Short mmCIF file of C-alpha atoms and ligand atoms in Angstrom, two decimals:
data_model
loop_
_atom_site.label_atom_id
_atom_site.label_comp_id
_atom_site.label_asym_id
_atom_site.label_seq_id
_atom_site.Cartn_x
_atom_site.Cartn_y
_atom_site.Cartn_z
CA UNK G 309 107.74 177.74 -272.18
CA UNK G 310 110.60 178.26 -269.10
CA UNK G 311 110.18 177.92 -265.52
CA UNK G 312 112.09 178.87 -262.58
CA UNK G 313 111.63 176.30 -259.86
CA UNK G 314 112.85 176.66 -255.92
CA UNK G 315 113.34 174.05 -253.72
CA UNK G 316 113.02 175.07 -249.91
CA UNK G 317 114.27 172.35 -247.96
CA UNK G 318 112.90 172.67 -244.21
CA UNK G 319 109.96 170.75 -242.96
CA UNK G 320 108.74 170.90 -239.15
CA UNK G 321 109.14 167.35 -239.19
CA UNK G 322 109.93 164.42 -241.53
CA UNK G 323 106.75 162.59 -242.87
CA UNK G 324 107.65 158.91 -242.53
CA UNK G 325 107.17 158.24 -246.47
CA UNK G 326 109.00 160.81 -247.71
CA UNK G 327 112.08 160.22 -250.34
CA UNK G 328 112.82 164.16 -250.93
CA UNK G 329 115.54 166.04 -249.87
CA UNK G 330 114.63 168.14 -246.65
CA UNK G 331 115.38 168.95 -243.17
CA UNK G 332 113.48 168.73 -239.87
CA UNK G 333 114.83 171.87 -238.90
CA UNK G 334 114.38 175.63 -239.64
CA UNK G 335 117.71 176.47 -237.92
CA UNK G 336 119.50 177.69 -241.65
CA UNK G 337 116.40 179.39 -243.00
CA UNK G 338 118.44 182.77 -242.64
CA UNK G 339 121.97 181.40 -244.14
CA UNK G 340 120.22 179.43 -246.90
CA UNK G 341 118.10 182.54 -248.11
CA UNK G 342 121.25 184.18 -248.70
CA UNK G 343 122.83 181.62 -250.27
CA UNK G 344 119.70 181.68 -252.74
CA UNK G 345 119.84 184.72 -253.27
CA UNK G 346 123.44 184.48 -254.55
CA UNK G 347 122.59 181.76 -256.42
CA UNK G 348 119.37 183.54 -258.43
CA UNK G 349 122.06 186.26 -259.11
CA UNK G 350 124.56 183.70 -260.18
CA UNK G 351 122.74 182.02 -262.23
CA UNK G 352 121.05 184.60 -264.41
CA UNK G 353 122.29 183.46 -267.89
CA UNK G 354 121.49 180.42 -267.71
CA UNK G 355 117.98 180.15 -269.66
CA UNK G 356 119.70 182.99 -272.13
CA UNK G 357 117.33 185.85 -270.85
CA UNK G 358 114.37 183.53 -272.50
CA UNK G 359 110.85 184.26 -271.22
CA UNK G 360 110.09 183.18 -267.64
CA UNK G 361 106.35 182.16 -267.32
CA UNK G 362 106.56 180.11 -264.26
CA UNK G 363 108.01 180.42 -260.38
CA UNK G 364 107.87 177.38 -257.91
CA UNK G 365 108.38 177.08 -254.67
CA UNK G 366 108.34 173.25 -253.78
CA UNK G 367 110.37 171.47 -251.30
CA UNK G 368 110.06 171.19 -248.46
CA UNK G 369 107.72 172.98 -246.56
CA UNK G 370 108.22 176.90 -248.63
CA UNK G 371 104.98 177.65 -246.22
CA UNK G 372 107.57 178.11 -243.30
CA UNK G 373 109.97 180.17 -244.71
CA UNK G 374 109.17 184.35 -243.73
CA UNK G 375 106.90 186.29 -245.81
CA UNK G 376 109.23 188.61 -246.12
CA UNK G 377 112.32 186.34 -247.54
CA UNK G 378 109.18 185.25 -250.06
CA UNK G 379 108.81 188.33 -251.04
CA UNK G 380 112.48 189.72 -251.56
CA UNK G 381 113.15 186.23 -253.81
CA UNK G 382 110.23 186.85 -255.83
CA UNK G 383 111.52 190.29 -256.91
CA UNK G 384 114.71 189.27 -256.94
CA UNK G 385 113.83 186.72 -259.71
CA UNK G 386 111.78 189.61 -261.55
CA UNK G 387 115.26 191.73 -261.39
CA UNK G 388 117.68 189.33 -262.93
CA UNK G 389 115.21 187.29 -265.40
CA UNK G 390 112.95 187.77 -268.22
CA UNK G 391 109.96 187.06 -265.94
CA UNK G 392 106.15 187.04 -267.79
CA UNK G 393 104.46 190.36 -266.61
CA UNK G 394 102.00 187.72 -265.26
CA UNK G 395 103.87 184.65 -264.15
CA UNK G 396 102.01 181.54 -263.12
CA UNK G 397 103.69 181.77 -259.47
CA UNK G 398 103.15 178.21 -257.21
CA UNK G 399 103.63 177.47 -253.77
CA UNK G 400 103.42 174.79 -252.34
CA UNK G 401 102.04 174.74 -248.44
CA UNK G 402 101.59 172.49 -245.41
CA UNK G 403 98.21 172.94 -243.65
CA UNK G 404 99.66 173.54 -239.76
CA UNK G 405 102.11 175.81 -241.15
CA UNK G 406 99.97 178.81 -242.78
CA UNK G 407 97.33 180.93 -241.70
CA UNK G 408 95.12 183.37 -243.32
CA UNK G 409 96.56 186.37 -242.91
CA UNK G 410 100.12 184.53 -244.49
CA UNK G 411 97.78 183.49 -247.43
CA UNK G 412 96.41 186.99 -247.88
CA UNK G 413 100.13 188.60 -247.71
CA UNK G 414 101.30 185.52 -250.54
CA UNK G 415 98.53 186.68 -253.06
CA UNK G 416 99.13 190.35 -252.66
CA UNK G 417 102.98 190.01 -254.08
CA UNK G 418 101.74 187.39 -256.41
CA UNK G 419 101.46 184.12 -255.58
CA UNK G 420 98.51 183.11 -257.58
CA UNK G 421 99.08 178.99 -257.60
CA UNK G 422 98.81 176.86 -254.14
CA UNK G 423 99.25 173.71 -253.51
CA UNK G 424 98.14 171.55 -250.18
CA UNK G 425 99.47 168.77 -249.09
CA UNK G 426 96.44 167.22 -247.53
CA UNK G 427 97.00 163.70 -248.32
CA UNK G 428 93.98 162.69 -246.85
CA UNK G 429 91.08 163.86 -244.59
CA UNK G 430 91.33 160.97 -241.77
CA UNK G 431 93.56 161.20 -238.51
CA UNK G 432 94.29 157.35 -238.93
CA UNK G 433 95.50 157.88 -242.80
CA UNK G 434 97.94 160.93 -241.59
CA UNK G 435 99.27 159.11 -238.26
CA UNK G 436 100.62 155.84 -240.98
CA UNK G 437 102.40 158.73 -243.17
CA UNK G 438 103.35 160.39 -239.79
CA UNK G 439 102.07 163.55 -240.75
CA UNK G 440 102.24 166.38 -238.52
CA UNK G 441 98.89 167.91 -239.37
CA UNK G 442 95.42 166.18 -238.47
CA UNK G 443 92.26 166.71 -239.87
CA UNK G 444 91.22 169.74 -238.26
CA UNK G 445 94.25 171.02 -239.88
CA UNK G 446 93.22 169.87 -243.17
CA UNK G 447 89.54 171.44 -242.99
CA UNK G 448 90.64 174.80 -241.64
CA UNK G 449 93.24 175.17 -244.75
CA UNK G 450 90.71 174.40 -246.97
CA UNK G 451 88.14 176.86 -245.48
CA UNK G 452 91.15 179.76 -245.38
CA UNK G 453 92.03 179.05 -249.03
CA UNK G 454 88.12 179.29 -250.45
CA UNK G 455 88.46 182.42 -248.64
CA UNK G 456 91.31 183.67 -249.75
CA UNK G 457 90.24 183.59 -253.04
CA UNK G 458 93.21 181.78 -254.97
CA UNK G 459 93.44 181.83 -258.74
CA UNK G 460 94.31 178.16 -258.76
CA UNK G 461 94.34 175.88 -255.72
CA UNK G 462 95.47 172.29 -255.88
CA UNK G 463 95.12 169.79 -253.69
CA UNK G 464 97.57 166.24 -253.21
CA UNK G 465 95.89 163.45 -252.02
CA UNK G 466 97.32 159.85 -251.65
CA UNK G 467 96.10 156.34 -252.26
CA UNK G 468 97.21 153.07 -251.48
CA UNK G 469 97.36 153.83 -247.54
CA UNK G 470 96.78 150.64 -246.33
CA UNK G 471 94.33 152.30 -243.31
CA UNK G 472 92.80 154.05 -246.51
CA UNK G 473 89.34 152.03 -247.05
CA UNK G 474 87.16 152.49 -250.67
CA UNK G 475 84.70 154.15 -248.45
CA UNK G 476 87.76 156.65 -246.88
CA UNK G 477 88.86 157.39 -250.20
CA UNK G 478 85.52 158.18 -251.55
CA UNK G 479 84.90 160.46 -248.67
CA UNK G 480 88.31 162.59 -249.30
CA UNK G 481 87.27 162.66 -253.02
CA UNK G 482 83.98 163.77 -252.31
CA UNK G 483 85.35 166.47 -249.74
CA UNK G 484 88.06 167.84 -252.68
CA UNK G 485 85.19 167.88 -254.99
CA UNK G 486 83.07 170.06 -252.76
CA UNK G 487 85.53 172.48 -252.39
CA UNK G 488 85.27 173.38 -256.52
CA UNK G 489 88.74 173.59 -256.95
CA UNK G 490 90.02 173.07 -260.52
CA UNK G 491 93.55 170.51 -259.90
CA UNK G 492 93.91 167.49 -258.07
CA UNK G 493 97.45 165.56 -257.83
CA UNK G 494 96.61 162.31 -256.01
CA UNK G 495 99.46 160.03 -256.16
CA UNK G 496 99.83 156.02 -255.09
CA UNK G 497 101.64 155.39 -251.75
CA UNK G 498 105.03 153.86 -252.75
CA UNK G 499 107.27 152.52 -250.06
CA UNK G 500 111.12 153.42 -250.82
CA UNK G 501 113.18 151.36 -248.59
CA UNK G 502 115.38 153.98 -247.06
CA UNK G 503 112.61 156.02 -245.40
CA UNK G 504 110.63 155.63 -241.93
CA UNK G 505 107.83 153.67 -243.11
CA UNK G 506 109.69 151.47 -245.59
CA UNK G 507 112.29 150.63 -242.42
CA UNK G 508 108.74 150.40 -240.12
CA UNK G 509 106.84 148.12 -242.73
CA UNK G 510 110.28 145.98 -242.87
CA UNK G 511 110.28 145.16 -238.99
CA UNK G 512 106.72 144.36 -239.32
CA UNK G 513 105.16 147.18 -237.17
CA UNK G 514 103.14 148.80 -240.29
CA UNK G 515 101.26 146.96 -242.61
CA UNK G 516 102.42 146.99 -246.19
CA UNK G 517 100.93 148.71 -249.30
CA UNK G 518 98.21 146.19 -250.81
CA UNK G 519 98.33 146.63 -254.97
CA UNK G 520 95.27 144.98 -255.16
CA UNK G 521 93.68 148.08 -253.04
CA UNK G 522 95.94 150.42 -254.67
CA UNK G 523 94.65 149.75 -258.30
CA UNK G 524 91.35 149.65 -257.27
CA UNK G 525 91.34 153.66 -255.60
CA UNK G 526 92.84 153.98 -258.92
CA UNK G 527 89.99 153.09 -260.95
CA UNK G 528 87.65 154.60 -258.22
CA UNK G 529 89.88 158.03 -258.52
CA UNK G 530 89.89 157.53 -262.89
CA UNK G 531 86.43 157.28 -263.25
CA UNK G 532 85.09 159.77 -260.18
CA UNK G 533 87.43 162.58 -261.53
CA UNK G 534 86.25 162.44 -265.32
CA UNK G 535 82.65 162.21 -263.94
CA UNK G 536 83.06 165.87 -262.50
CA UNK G 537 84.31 167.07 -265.76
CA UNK G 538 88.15 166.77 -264.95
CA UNK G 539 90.72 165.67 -267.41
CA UNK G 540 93.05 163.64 -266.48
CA UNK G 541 96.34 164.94 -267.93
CA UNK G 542 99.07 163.20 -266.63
CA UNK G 543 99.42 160.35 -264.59
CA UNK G 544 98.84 161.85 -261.06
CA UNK G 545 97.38 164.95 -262.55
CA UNK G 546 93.58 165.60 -262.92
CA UNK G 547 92.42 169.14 -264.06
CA UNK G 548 89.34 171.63 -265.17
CA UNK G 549 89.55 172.71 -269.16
CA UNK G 550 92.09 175.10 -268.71
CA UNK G 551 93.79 174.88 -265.16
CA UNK G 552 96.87 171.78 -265.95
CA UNK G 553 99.50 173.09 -263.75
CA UNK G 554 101.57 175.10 -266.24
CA UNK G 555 104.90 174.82 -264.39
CA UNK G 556 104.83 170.92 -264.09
CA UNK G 557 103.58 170.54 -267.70
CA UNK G 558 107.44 172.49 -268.66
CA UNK G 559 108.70 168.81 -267.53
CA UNK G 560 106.36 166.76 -269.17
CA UNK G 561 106.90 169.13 -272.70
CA UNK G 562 110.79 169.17 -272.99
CA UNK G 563 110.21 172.31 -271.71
CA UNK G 564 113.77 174.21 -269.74
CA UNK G 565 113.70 175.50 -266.81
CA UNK G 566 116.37 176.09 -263.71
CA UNK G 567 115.85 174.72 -260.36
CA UNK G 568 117.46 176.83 -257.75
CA UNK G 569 117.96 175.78 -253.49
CA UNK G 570 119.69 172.37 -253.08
CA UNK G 571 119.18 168.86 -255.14
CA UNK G 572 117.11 171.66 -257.60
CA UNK G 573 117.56 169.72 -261.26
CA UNK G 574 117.83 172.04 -264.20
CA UNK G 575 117.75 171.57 -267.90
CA UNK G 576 118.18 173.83 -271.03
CA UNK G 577 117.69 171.35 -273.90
CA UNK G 578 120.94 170.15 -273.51
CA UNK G 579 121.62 169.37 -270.70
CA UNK G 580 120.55 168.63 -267.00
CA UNK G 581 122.31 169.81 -263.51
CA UNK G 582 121.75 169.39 -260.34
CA UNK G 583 122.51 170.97 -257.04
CA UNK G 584 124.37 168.87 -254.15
CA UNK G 585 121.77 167.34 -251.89
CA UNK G 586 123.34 168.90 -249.10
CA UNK G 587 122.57 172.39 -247.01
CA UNK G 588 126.08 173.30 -245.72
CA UNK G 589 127.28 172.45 -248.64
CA UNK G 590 124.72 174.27 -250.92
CA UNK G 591 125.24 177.39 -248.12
CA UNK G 592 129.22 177.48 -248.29
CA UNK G 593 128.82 176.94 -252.46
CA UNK G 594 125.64 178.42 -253.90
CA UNK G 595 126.95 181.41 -256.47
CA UNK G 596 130.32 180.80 -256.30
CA UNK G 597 131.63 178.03 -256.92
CA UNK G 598 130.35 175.16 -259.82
CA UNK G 599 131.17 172.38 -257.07
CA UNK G 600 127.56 173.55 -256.62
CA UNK G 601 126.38 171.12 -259.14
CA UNK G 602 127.22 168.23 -261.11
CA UNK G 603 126.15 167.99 -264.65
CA UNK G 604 125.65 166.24 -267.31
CA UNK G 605 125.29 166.54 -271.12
CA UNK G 606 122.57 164.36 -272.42
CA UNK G 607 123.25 162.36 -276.04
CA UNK G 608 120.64 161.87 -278.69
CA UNK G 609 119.78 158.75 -277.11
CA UNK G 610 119.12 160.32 -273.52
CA UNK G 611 116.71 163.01 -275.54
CA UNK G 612 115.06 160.55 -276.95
CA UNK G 613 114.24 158.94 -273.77
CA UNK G 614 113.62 161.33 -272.03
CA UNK G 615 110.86 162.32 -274.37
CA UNK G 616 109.52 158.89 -273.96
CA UNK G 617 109.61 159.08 -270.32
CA UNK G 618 108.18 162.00 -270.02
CA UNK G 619 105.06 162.35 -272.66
CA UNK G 620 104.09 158.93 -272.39
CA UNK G 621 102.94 160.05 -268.56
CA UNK G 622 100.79 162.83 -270.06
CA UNK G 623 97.13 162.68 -272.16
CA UNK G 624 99.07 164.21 -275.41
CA UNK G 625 101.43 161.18 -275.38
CA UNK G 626 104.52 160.75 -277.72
CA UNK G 627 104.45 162.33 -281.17
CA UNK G 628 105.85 159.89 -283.74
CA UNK G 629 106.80 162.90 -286.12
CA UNK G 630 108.29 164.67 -283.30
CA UNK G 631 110.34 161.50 -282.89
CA UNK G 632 111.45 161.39 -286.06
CA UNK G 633 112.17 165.40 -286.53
CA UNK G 634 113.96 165.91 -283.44
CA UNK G 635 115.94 162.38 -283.21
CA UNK G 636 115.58 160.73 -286.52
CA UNK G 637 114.36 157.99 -288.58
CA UNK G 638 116.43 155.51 -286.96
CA UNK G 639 114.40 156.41 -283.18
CA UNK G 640 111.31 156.35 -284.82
CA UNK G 641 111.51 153.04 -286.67
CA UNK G 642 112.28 151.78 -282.86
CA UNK G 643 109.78 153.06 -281.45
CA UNK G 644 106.93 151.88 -283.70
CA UNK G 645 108.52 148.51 -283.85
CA UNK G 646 108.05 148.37 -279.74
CA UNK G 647 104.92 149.64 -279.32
CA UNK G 648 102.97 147.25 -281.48
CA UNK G 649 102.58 144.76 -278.58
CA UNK G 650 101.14 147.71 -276.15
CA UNK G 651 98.63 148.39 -279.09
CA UNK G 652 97.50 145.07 -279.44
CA UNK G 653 97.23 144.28 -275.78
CA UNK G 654 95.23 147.81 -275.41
CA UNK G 655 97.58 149.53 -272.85
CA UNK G 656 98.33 152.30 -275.48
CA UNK G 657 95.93 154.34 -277.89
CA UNK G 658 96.85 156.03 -281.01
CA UNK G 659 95.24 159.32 -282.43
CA UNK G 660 96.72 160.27 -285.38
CA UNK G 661 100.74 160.42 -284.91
CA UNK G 662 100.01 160.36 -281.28
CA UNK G 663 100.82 157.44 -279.00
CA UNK G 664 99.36 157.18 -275.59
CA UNK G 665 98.74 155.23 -272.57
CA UNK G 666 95.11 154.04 -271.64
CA UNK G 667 93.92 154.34 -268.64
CA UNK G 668 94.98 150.83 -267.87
CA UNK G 669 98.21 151.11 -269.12
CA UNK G 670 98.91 154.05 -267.13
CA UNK G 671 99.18 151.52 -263.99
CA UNK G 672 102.58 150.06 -266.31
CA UNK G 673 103.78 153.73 -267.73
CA UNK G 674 107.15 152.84 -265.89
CA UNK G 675 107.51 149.38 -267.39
CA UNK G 676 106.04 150.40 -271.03
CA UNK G 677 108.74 153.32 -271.21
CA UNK G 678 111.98 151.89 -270.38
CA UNK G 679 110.59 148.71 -272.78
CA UNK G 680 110.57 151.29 -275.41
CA UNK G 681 114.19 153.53 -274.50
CA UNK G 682 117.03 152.93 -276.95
S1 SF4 O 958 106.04 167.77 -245.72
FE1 SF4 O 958 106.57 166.95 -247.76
S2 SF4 O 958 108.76 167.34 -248.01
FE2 SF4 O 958 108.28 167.62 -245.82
S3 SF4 O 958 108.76 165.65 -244.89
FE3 SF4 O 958 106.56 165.64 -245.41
S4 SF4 O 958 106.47 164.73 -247.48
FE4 SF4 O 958 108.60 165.33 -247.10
#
């Protein structure tokens, strides 16, 4: 399975944990749409005219760029690739920056996939992420989107907010479960030095990220989510039979797929690329010129770990014969030598040729992998 994914870089302001690549302005929208453009022509050949069953729009806020430049990428993307007749199509929205009629016009070209950035339902929670919307915000996007009618709405939630109390995070799990939607990503707070908070928490004016509290909305989150019938399917990922999130499960399945907008990665089996991190840049280069990108071709051993990385995050987990099949005997004899101890201790299951992480030892899947890379 391929996917196409877009990364829309403007955000009406910057959220004070955030570590991706993206702009507090919307001054470029016009110039970086046709640079995009030029780049989806560009770039055509590059998944060899293989199927296309997934677009996504991620970034970023794409909920502020114009319906209309929405619209002209989408069939822009049907013109130059082998797109599905019936595409899983994602994007992923902001609730102050959408309203009902913009949802309405999104499903009617296509868009069939959205995903909201709620991160929680309490003012106090959004004010430490410095969040633009509140929870008024959150409410109304939920009540526009059961309206709307999506195929598939997902929401993201976060944990580990220090202002974030059991009784808080039961409250925004019991509000996502009322809604009946089928996907939750709810992900644990991390700090990254470089941003807002991690500067804020350094002075001292924020208080810092408890693990203690973190690990247990974990557990709370673990065992609330498979009580309403969800599985959970990758790390941060928790789903109804039959409504995983088919674009992000292309990463977690060696699957290829080319990102397209600026810092996009891409990857074809062989190798990965990425686009500079930088808008003029991306503007002046995008479709003509391979200073675009840098890229690099991955060895055995980088495939290897990459599969490691990867499906040890998700419920299938890593395939010993697939191991030895794609990367050899040699990879596999490593990697059941290593994993013993992670058996013993419990933080890994096996079923059949399948290895996987309990969910206990999903808490160490960083740790566990790079223990088991060659
Ligand atoms: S909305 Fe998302 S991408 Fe934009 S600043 Fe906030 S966390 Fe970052």
């Amino acid at each position: 399975m391929n996917g196409i994914y877009i990364h829309v870089p403007f955000c009406k302001s910057k959220c004070a944990y955030c570590n991706f690549f993206s702009l507090a302005s919307k001054s470029k929208i016009k110039d970086y749409v046709k640079a995009l453009k030029n780049e989806i022509s560009f770039r055509r050949n590059y998944l060899d005219d293989e199927a296309i069953r997934t677009i996504y729009f991620g970034g970023g806020t794409p909920s502020l760029l114009p319906i209309s430049s929405i619209e002209e990428i989408i069939n822009l993307l049907h013109h130059n690739y082998n797109v599905d007749s019936n595409p899983e199509i994602t994007l992923e929205i902001n609730p102050d920056t959408i309203d009902k009629e913009k949802m309405l016009s999104l499903k009617e070209m296509g868009v069939n996939r959205m995903s909201v950035g709620i991160q929680s339902f309490f003012d106090d929670d959004l004010k430490y992420l410095g969040r633009r919307h509140d929870s008024n915000h959150a409410l109304q996007v939920l009540e526009n989107l059961i309206n709307v009618n999506f195929d598939k709405i997902t929401l993201d939630l976060i944990y580990g907010i220090p202002t974030l109390t059991e009784e808080k995070w039961n409250k925004n799990l019991d509000i996502f479960f009322a809604t009946g939607f089928s996907h939750l990503s709810a992900y644990a707070l991390t700090v990254e030095p470089k941003t807002i908070l991690g500067q804020r928490i350094n002075k001292g004016d924020l208080q810092d990220v408890s693990e203690e509290e973190t690990i247990n909305h974990y557990n709370i989150l673990v065992e609330r989510t498979k009580e309403q019938g969800f599985e959970h399917y990758e790390i941060s990922n928790f789903a109804k039979p039959d409504c995983r999130s088919l674009h992000n499960s292309i990463y977690w399945s060696d699957g290829k797929y080319l990102g397209l907008g600026p810092s996009a990665h891409s990857y074809d089996g062989n190798s990965r690329q990425w686009n500079v991190s930088n808008l003029s840049q991306y503007i002046k280069l995008a479709g003509k010129s391979d200073d675009c990108f840098e890229k690099e071709i991955l060895t055995l051993d980088d495939k290897y770990n990459e599969y490691v990385m990867t499906s040890l995050r998700t419920s299938w987990g890593c395939n010993v014969e697939k191991i030895k099949l794609h990367y050899g005997i040699k990879y596999a004899d490593f990697f059941l030598k290593n994993v013993k101890k992670y058996i013993e201790s419990g933080v890994m299951l096996i079923n059949d040729n399948n290895y996987f992480l309990s969910e206990k030892g999903k808490l160490f899947a960083d740790g566990i992998a790079s223990d088991l890379f060659l």
